[in-house]
Structure formats: structure tokens, C-alpha cells
mmCIF file of N, CA and C in Angstrom:
data_model
loop_
_atom_site.group_PDB
_atom_site.id
_atom_site.type_symbol
_atom_site.label_atom_id
_atom_site.label_comp_id
_atom_site.label_asym_id
_atom_site.label_seq_id
_atom_site.Cartn_x
_atom_site.Cartn_y
_atom_site.Cartn_z
ATOM 1 N N MET Q 1 0.881 -1.122 0.061
ATOM 2 C CA MET Q 1 0.100 -0.058 0.000
ATOM 3 C C MET Q 1 0.830 1.214 0.099
ATOM 4 N N THR Q 2 0.593 2.135 -0.698
ATOM 5 C CA THR Q 2 1.388 3.418 -0.849
ATOM 6 C C THR Q 2 0.986 4.459 0.296
ATOM 7 N N GLU Q 3 1.970 5.259 0.527
ATOM 8 C CA GLU Q 3 1.962 6.292 1.480
ATOM 9 C C GLU Q 3 0.830 7.071 1.407
ATOM 10 N N GLU Q 4 0.308 7.423 0.158
ATOM 11 C CA GLU Q 4 -0.787 8.204 -0.287
ATOM 12 C C GLU Q 4 -1.942 7.645 0.402
ATOM 13 N N LEU Q 5 -2.141 6.308 0.950
ATOM 14 C CA LEU Q 5 -3.359 6.044 1.427
ATOM 15 C C LEU Q 5 -3.279 5.769 2.901
ATOM 16 N N SER Q 6 -2.097 6.529 3.464
ATOM 17 C CA SER Q 6 -2.116 6.303 5.034
ATOM 18 C C SER Q 6 -3.025 7.276 5.813
ATOM 19 N N THR Q 7 -3.448 8.219 5.136
ATOM 20 C CA THR Q 7 -4.348 9.105 5.948
ATOM 21 C C THR Q 7 -5.768 9.259 5.310
ATOM 22 N N ILE Q 8 -6.899 9.033 6.324
ATOM 23 C CA ILE Q 8 -8.094 9.244 5.821
ATOM 24 C C ILE Q 8 -8.704 10.441 6.609
ATOM 25 N N GLU Q 9 -9.152 11.507 5.928
ATOM 26 C CA GLU Q 9 -9.632 12.634 6.630
ATOM 27 C C GLU Q 9 -11.216 12.538 6.734
ATOM 28 N N LEU Q 10 -11.629 13.044 7.674
ATOM 29 C CA LEU Q 10 -13.085 13.222 7.888
ATOM 30 C C LEU Q 10 -13.441 14.540 7.870
ATOM 31 N N GLU Q 11 -14.475 15.081 7.026
ATOM 32 C CA GLU Q 11 -14.905 16.331 6.807
ATOM 33 C C GLU Q 11 -16.478 16.283 7.173
ATOM 34 N N ASP Q 12 -17.011 16.810 8.278
ATOM 35 C CA ASP Q 12 -18.068 16.562 8.769
ATOM 36 C C ASP Q 12 -18.814 18.097 8.909
ATOM 37 N N ARG Q 13 -19.833 18.115 8.121
ATOM 38 C CA ARG Q 13 -20.534 19.589 7.863
ATOM 39 C C ARG Q 13 -21.976 19.367 8.354
ATOM 40 N N GLY Q 14 -22.202 18.775 9.511
ATOM 41 C CA GLY Q 14 -23.447 18.550 10.112
ATOM 42 C C GLY Q 14 -24.352 17.492 9.513
ATOM 43 N N THR Q 15 -25.251 17.835 8.448
ATOM 44 C CA THR Q 15 -26.133 16.826 7.914
ATOM 45 C C THR Q 15 -25.275 15.956 6.733
ATOM 46 N N LYS Q 16 -24.245 16.635 6.340
ATOM 47 C CA LYS Q 16 -23.431 15.904 5.175
ATOM 48 C C LYS Q 16 -21.895 15.906 5.564
ATOM 49 N N GLY Q 17 -21.227 14.868 4.964
ATOM 50 C CA GLY Q 17 -19.883 14.846 5.208
ATOM 51 C C GLY Q 17 -19.289 13.926 4.215
ATOM 52 N N ARG Q 18 -18.032 13.587 4.430
ATOM 53 C CA ARG Q 18 -17.267 12.768 3.665
ATOM 54 C C ARG Q 18 -15.940 12.225 4.156
ATOM 55 N N TYR Q 19 -15.661 11.206 3.921
ATOM 56 C CA TYR Q 19 -14.254 10.520 4.256
ATOM 57 C C TYR Q 19 -13.465 10.837 2.960
ATOM 58 N N VAL Q 20 -12.291 11.221 2.995
ATOM 59 C CA VAL Q 20 -11.417 11.533 1.925
ATOM 60 C C VAL Q 20 -9.921 11.164 2.049
ATOM 61 N N ILE Q 21 -9.349 10.509 0.987
ATOM 62 C CA ILE Q 21 -7.997 10.183 1.018
ATOM 63 C C ILE Q 21 -7.571 11.124 -0.186
ATOM 64 N N ARG Q 22 -6.361 12.130 0.142
ATOM 65 C CA ARG Q 22 -5.825 12.760 -0.945
ATOM 66 C C ARG Q 22 -4.416 12.392 -1.365
ATOM 67 N N GLY Q 23 -4.320 12.431 -2.655
ATOM 68 C CA GLY Q 23 -3.052 11.875 -3.216
ATOM 69 C C GLY Q 23 -2.105 13.099 -3.784
ATOM 70 N N ALA Q 24 -1.168 12.585 -4.500
ATOM 71 C CA ALA Q 24 -0.365 13.390 -5.160
ATOM 72 C C ALA Q 24 -1.047 14.062 -6.439
ATOM 73 N N GLY Q 25 -0.717 15.249 -6.821
ATOM 74 C CA GLY Q 25 -1.491 15.791 -8.026
ATOM 75 C C GLY Q 25 -2.942 16.045 -7.609
ATOM 76 N N GLY Q 26 -3.389 16.096 -6.543
ATOM 77 C CA GLY Q 26 -4.838 16.557 -6.193
ATOM 78 C C GLY Q 26 -5.766 15.515 -6.316
ATOM 79 N N ALA Q 27 -5.480 14.283 -6.583
ATOM 80 C CA ALA Q 27 -6.346 13.208 -6.739
ATOM 81 C C ALA Q 27 -7.062 12.868 -5.287
ATOM 82 N N GLU Q 28 -8.374 12.782 -5.293
ATOM 83 C CA GLU Q 28 -8.972 12.412 -4.049
ATOM 84 C C GLU Q 28 -9.925 11.192 -4.324
ATOM 85 N N ALA Q 29 -9.856 10.178 -3.272
ATOM 86 C CA ALA Q 29 -10.820 9.245 -3.233
ATOM 87 C C ALA Q 29 -11.722 9.532 -2.069
ATOM 88 N N GLU Q 30 -13.133 9.533 -2.306
ATOM 89 C CA GLU Q 30 -14.067 9.944 -1.272
ATOM 90 C C GLU Q 30 -15.210 8.974 -1.155
ATOM 91 N N MET Q 31 -15.846 9.012 0.048
ATOM 92 C CA MET Q 31 -16.851 8.396 0.426
ATOM 93 C C MET Q 31 -17.807 9.377 1.144
ATOM 94 N N THR Q 32 -18.929 9.683 0.524
ATOM 95 C CA THR Q 32 -19.793 10.826 1.105
ATOM 96 C C THR Q 32 -20.998 10.152 2.029
ATOM 97 N N PHE Q 33 -21.514 10.814 3.034
ATOM 98 C CA PHE Q 33 -22.595 10.343 3.893
ATOM 99 C C PHE Q 33 -23.428 11.360 4.281
ATOM 100 N N SER Q 34 -24.625 10.960 4.701
ATOM 101 C CA SER Q 34 -25.675 11.898 5.113
ATOM 102 C C SER Q 34 -26.091 11.552 6.604
ATOM 103 N N THR Q 35 -26.262 12.514 7.395
ATOM 104 C CA THR Q 35 -26.546 12.182 8.693
ATOM 105 C C THR Q 35 -28.168 12.021 8.931
ATOM 106 N N VAL Q 36 -28.694 11.005 9.421
ATOM 107 C CA VAL Q 36 -30.236 10.940 9.490
ATOM 108 C C VAL Q 36 -30.505 11.404 10.981
ATOM 109 N N SER Q 37 -29.784 10.915 12.047
ATOM 110 C CA SER Q 37 -29.971 11.331 13.328
ATOM 111 C C SER Q 37 -28.655 11.105 13.949
ATOM 112 N N ASP Q 38 -28.727 11.368 15.311
ATOM 113 C CA ASP Q 38 -27.561 11.148 16.121
ATOM 114 C C ASP Q 38 -27.002 9.723 16.056
ATOM 115 N N HIS Q 39 -27.829 8.729 15.788
ATOM 116 C CA HIS Q 39 -27.470 7.502 15.917
ATOM 117 C C HIS Q 39 -27.419 6.627 14.521
ATOM 118 N N LEU Q 40 -27.672 7.415 13.274
ATOM 119 C CA LEU Q 40 -27.746 6.848 12.143
ATOM 120 C C LEU Q 40 -27.232 7.497 11.025
ATOM 121 N N PHE Q 41 -26.457 7.003 10.070
ATOM 122 C CA PHE Q 41 -26.100 7.795 8.890
ATOM 123 C C PHE Q 41 -26.168 6.813 7.696
ATOM 124 N N ILE Q 42 -26.115 7.555 6.422
ATOM 125 C CA ILE Q 42 -26.151 6.877 5.197
ATOM 126 C C ILE Q 42 -24.986 7.119 4.480
ATOM 127 N N ILE Q 43 -24.332 5.985 3.925
ATOM 128 C CA ILE Q 43 -23.231 6.121 2.940
ATOM 129 C C ILE Q 43 -23.861 6.374 1.594
ATOM 130 N N ASP Q 44 -23.733 7.515 1.058
ATOM 131 C CA ASP Q 44 -24.420 7.920 -0.243
ATOM 132 C C ASP Q 44 -23.751 7.402 -1.421
ATOM 133 N N HIS Q 45 -22.311 7.539 -1.436
ATOM 134 C CA HIS Q 45 -21.465 7.574 -2.537
ATOM 135 C C HIS Q 45 -20.172 7.343 -2.225
ATOM 136 N N THR Q 46 -19.421 6.605 -3.182
ATOM 137 C CA THR Q 46 -18.030 6.289 -2.919
ATOM 138 C C THR Q 46 -17.325 6.352 -4.301
ATOM 139 N N GLU Q 47 -16.226 7.151 -4.580
ATOM 140 C CA GLU Q 47 -15.597 7.383 -5.763
ATOM 141 C C GLU Q 47 -14.062 7.351 -5.603
ATOM 142 N N VAL Q 48 -13.554 6.467 -6.437
ATOM 143 C CA VAL Q 48 -12.059 6.248 -6.235
ATOM 144 C C VAL Q 48 -11.609 6.591 -7.678
ATOM 145 N N PRO Q 49 -10.556 7.760 -7.744
ATOM 146 C CA PRO Q 49 -10.168 7.841 -9.218
ATOM 147 C C PRO Q 49 -9.138 6.968 -9.599
ATOM 148 N N ASP Q 50 -8.883 6.891 -10.852
ATOM 149 C CA ASP Q 50 -7.928 5.964 -11.449
ATOM 150 C C ASP Q 50 -6.578 5.840 -10.648
ATOM 151 N N ALA Q 51 -6.214 6.954 -10.134
ATOM 152 C CA ALA Q 51 -4.803 7.190 -9.424
ATOM 153 C C ALA Q 51 -4.735 6.084 -8.256
ATOM 154 N N PHE Q 52 -5.970 5.843 -7.625
ATOM 155 C CA PHE Q 52 -6.043 5.058 -6.432
ATOM 156 C C PHE Q 52 -6.451 3.677 -6.761
ATOM 157 N N ARG Q 53 -6.794 3.307 -7.922
ATOM 158 C CA ARG Q 53 -7.574 1.938 -8.266
ATOM 159 C C ARG Q 53 -6.429 0.840 -7.945
ATOM 160 N N GLY Q 54 -6.830 -0.156 -7.387
ATOM 161 C CA GLY Q 54 -6.242 -1.344 -7.079
ATOM 162 C C GLY Q 54 -5.457 -1.087 -5.708
ATOM 163 N N GLN Q 55 -5.594 -0.243 -5.151
ATOM 164 C CA GLN Q 55 -4.872 0.180 -3.813
ATOM 165 C C GLN Q 55 -5.722 -0.146 -2.585
ATOM 166 N N GLY Q 56 -6.957 -0.505 -2.569
ATOM 167 C CA GLY Q 56 -7.886 -0.708 -1.662
ATOM 168 C C GLY Q 56 -8.456 0.571 -0.900
ATOM 169 N N ALA Q 57 -8.285 1.621 -1.864
ATOM 170 C CA ALA Q 57 -8.912 2.857 -1.197
ATOM 171 C C ALA Q 57 -10.283 2.906 -0.780
ATOM 172 N N GLY Q 58 -11.184 2.356 -1.684
ATOM 173 C CA GLY Q 58 -12.603 2.279 -1.419
ATOM 174 C C GLY Q 58 -12.910 1.520 -0.117
ATOM 175 N N LEU Q 59 -12.258 0.326 0.011
ATOM 176 C CA LEU Q 59 -12.501 -0.450 1.069
ATOM 177 C C LEU Q 59 -12.016 0.256 2.381
ATOM 178 N N ARG Q 60 -10.870 0.875 2.253
ATOM 179 C CA ARG Q 60 -10.342 1.728 3.565
ATOM 180 C C ARG Q 60 -11.431 2.716 3.837
ATOM 181 N N LEU Q 61 -11.997 3.425 2.969
ATOM 182 C CA LEU Q 61 -12.850 4.338 3.281
ATOM 183 C C LEU Q 61 -14.190 3.905 4.083
ATOM 184 N N VAL Q 62 -14.750 2.907 3.545
ATOM 185 C CA VAL Q 62 -15.869 2.171 4.129
ATOM 186 C C VAL Q 62 -15.451 1.525 5.576
ATOM 187 N N THR Q 63 -14.258 0.891 5.516
ATOM 188 C CA THR Q 63 -13.836 0.578 6.799
ATOM 189 C C THR Q 63 -13.650 1.487 7.916
ATOM 190 N N ARG Q 64 -13.095 2.702 7.539
ATOM 191 C CA ARG Q 64 -13.046 3.733 8.615
ATOM 192 C C ARG Q 64 -14.453 4.161 9.159
ATOM 193 N N ALA Q 65 -15.226 4.162 8.212
ATOM 194 C CA ALA Q 65 -16.834 4.538 8.555
ATOM 195 C C ALA Q 65 -17.392 3.611 9.426
ATOM 196 N N VAL Q 66 -17.065 2.305 9.245
ATOM 197 C CA VAL Q 66 -17.421 1.243 10.064
ATOM 198 C C VAL Q 66 -16.664 1.524 11.509
ATOM 199 N N GLU Q 67 -15.588 1.762 11.550
ATOM 200 C CA GLU Q 67 -14.797 2.038 12.863
ATOM 201 C C GLU Q 67 -15.424 3.136 13.729
ATOM 202 N N ASP Q 68 -15.613 4.166 12.946
ATOM 203 C CA ASP Q 68 -16.229 5.481 13.487
ATOM 204 C C ASP Q 68 -17.537 4.894 14.174
ATOM 205 N N ALA Q 69 -18.233 4.354 13.335
ATOM 206 C CA ALA Q 69 -19.709 4.093 13.843
ATOM 207 C C ALA Q 69 -19.716 3.264 14.952
ATOM 208 N N ARG Q 70 -18.999 2.248 15.119
ATOM 209 C CA ARG Q 70 -18.814 1.515 16.151
ATOM 210 C C ARG Q 70 -18.397 2.318 17.403
ATOM 211 N N ALA Q 71 -17.348 3.218 17.244
ATOM 212 C CA ALA Q 71 -16.897 3.968 18.493
ATOM 213 C C ALA Q 71 -17.980 4.945 19.018
ATOM 214 N N ALA Q 72 -18.881 5.348 18.021
ATOM 215 C CA ALA Q 72 -19.896 6.374 18.328
ATOM 216 C C ALA Q 72 -21.204 5.795 18.771
ATOM 217 N N GLY Q 73 -21.297 4.310 18.616
ATOM 218 C CA GLY Q 73 -22.459 3.786 18.921
ATOM 219 C C GLY Q 73 -23.629 4.037 17.698
ATOM 220 N N LYS Q 74 -23.145 4.238 16.493
ATOM 221 C CA LYS Q 74 -24.045 4.485 15.418
ATOM 222 C C LYS Q 74 -24.386 3.393 14.401
ATOM 223 N N LYS Q 75 -25.359 3.403 13.920
ATOM 224 C CA LYS Q 75 -25.578 2.468 12.601
ATOM 225 C C LYS Q 75 -25.569 3.105 11.336
ATOM 226 N N ILE Q 76 -25.475 2.196 10.210
ATOM 227 C CA ILE Q 76 -25.092 2.763 9.043
ATOM 228 C C ILE Q 76 -26.304 2.151 7.915
ATOM 229 N N ILE Q 77 -26.568 2.909 6.947
ATOM 230 C CA ILE Q 77 -27.601 2.495 5.777
ATOM 231 C C ILE Q 77 -26.443 2.569 4.777
ATOM 232 N N PRO Q 78 -26.098 1.480 4.111
ATOM 233 C CA PRO Q 78 -25.144 1.691 2.879
ATOM 234 C C PRO Q 78 -25.927 1.619 1.591
ATOM 235 N N LEU Q 79 -26.481 2.833 1.290
ATOM 236 C CA LEU Q 79 -27.275 2.901 -0.111
ATOM 237 C C LEU Q 79 -26.212 3.036 -1.322
ATOM 238 N N CYS Q 80 -25.077 3.410 -1.179
ATOM 239 C CA CYS Q 80 -23.980 3.222 -2.223
ATOM 240 C C CYS Q 80 -23.848 1.914 -2.539
ATOM 241 N N PRO Q 81 -23.704 1.499 -3.822
ATOM 242 C CA PRO Q 81 -23.563 0.154 -4.338
ATOM 243 C C PRO Q 81 -22.301 -0.500 -3.740
ATOM 244 N N PHE Q 82 -21.165 0.372 -3.782
ATOM 245 C CA PHE Q 82 -19.904 -0.278 -3.360
ATOM 246 C C PHE Q 82 -19.900 -0.599 -1.867
ATOM 247 N N ALA Q 83 -20.543 0.434 -1.110
ATOM 248 C CA ALA Q 83 -20.561 0.221 0.254
ATOM 249 C C ALA Q 83 -21.367 -0.959 0.613
ATOM 250 N N ALA Q 84 -22.580 -1.126 0.011
ATOM 251 C CA ALA Q 84 -23.336 -2.184 0.206
ATOM 252 C C ALA Q 84 -22.936 -3.576 -0.186
ATOM 253 N N ALA Q 85 -21.982 -3.610 -1.186
ATOM 254 C CA ALA Q 85 -21.391 -4.763 -1.480
ATOM 255 C C ALA Q 85 -20.178 -5.173 -0.603
ATOM 256 N N GLN Q 86 -19.640 -4.040 -0.007
ATOM 257 C CA GLN Q 86 -18.617 -4.384 1.164
ATOM 258 C C GLN Q 86 -18.985 -4.790 2.267
ATOM 259 N N PHE Q 87 -20.329 -4.428 2.674
ATOM 260 C CA PHE Q 87 -20.980 -5.011 3.849
ATOM 261 C C PHE Q 87 -21.546 -6.373 3.606
ATOM 262 N N ARG Q 88 -21.766 -6.845 2.386
ATOM 263 C CA ARG Q 88 -22.170 -8.224 2.271
ATOM 264 C C ARG Q 88 -20.789 -9.028 2.203
ATOM 265 N N ARG Q 89 -19.699 -8.524 1.954
ATOM 266 C CA ARG Q 89 -18.545 -9.143 2.070
ATOM 267 C C ARG Q 89 -17.968 -9.399 3.316
ATOM 268 N N HIS Q 90 -18.379 -8.475 4.358
ATOM 269 C CA HIS Q 90 -17.776 -8.456 5.747
ATOM 270 C C HIS Q 90 -18.857 -8.512 6.809
ATOM 271 N N PRO Q 91 -19.309 -9.922 6.980
ATOM 272 C CA PRO Q 91 -20.395 -10.166 7.849
ATOM 273 C C PRO Q 91 -20.089 -9.505 9.398
ATOM 274 N N GLU Q 92 -18.769 -9.369 9.574
ATOM 275 C CA GLU Q 92 -18.352 -8.892 10.833
ATOM 276 C C GLU Q 92 -18.693 -7.473 11.259
ATOM 277 N N TRP Q 93 -19.281 -6.813 10.203
ATOM 278 C CA TRP Q 93 -19.879 -5.367 10.171
ATOM 279 C C TRP Q 93 -21.285 -5.383 10.616
ATOM 280 N N ALA Q 94 -21.918 -6.496 10.864
ATOM 281 C CA ALA Q 94 -23.256 -6.601 10.913
ATOM 282 C C ALA Q 94 -23.764 -5.658 12.252
ATOM 283 N N ASP Q 95 -22.995 -5.509 13.141
ATOM 284 C CA ASP Q 95 -23.403 -4.806 14.268
ATOM 285 C C ASP Q 95 -23.683 -3.239 14.105
ATOM 286 N N VAL Q 96 -23.041 -2.614 12.861
ATOM 287 C CA VAL Q 96 -23.384 -1.452 12.703
ATOM 288 C C VAL Q 96 -24.262 -1.310 11.524
ATOM 289 N N LEU Q 97 -24.595 -2.248 10.932
ATOM 290 C CA LEU Q 97 -25.635 -2.176 9.732
ATOM 291 C C LEU Q 97 -26.991 -2.133 10.169
ATOM 292 N N LYS Q 98 -27.797 -1.087 9.700
ATOM 293 C CA LYS Q 98 -28.966 -0.872 10.122
ATOM 294 C C LYS Q 98 -30.059 -1.853 9.243
ATOM 295 N N SER Q 99 -30.690 -2.766 9.983
ATOM 296 C CA SER Q 99 -31.395 -3.685 9.440
ATOM 297 C C SER Q 99 -32.793 -3.235 9.210
#
């Protein structure tokens, strides 16, 4: 894994936010979310530019959201197809999945 993927930043703007990985040349991999309540948020969209393809950036973004949800006692609704697929692949995340 490259150094570019070492830091994931959280930008939280109240009801909207995103997790972002910034790379050389201004490339950004992001996962956006919408806050529904104090205990629930929706993963809306995940986008990984070609500069990050094959490096696990998308998975790292969703994993970070899962870790943050656990720590805060929140649940996630993964509306984004990529995030939903990751939840299917990771049954160990069921504790944060809103059923």
C-alpha cells in the first residue's frame, strides 16, 4: 500500500460529510455520507479515481466509517452500491448495519 493511502480525513458538515484520501497531484478518493439522526447515517457514494485504483482505497474508506460508527454507537445504511457490496463481504460489520 502506498503512503498516499495512509491518511483518511473526515470532513463533517452537520448533515453531510465525507471521508477523503488525498493523493499526489490533487487526486481524491471519497466516500460521502448523510446524517439521519444522532445514531444513524447513510453512505451515499464512494468514488475512487484511477490514481488510487487497485490500492484498496474504497475499502479503506468504508472500513473507517464502520470503525467510527462502532466507536460512536451509530448504525449505517449503505445506499452506495460499493458500500453495500462491502457490507455483504464483511459479515463482521453486521453490528453497525441498520437492518
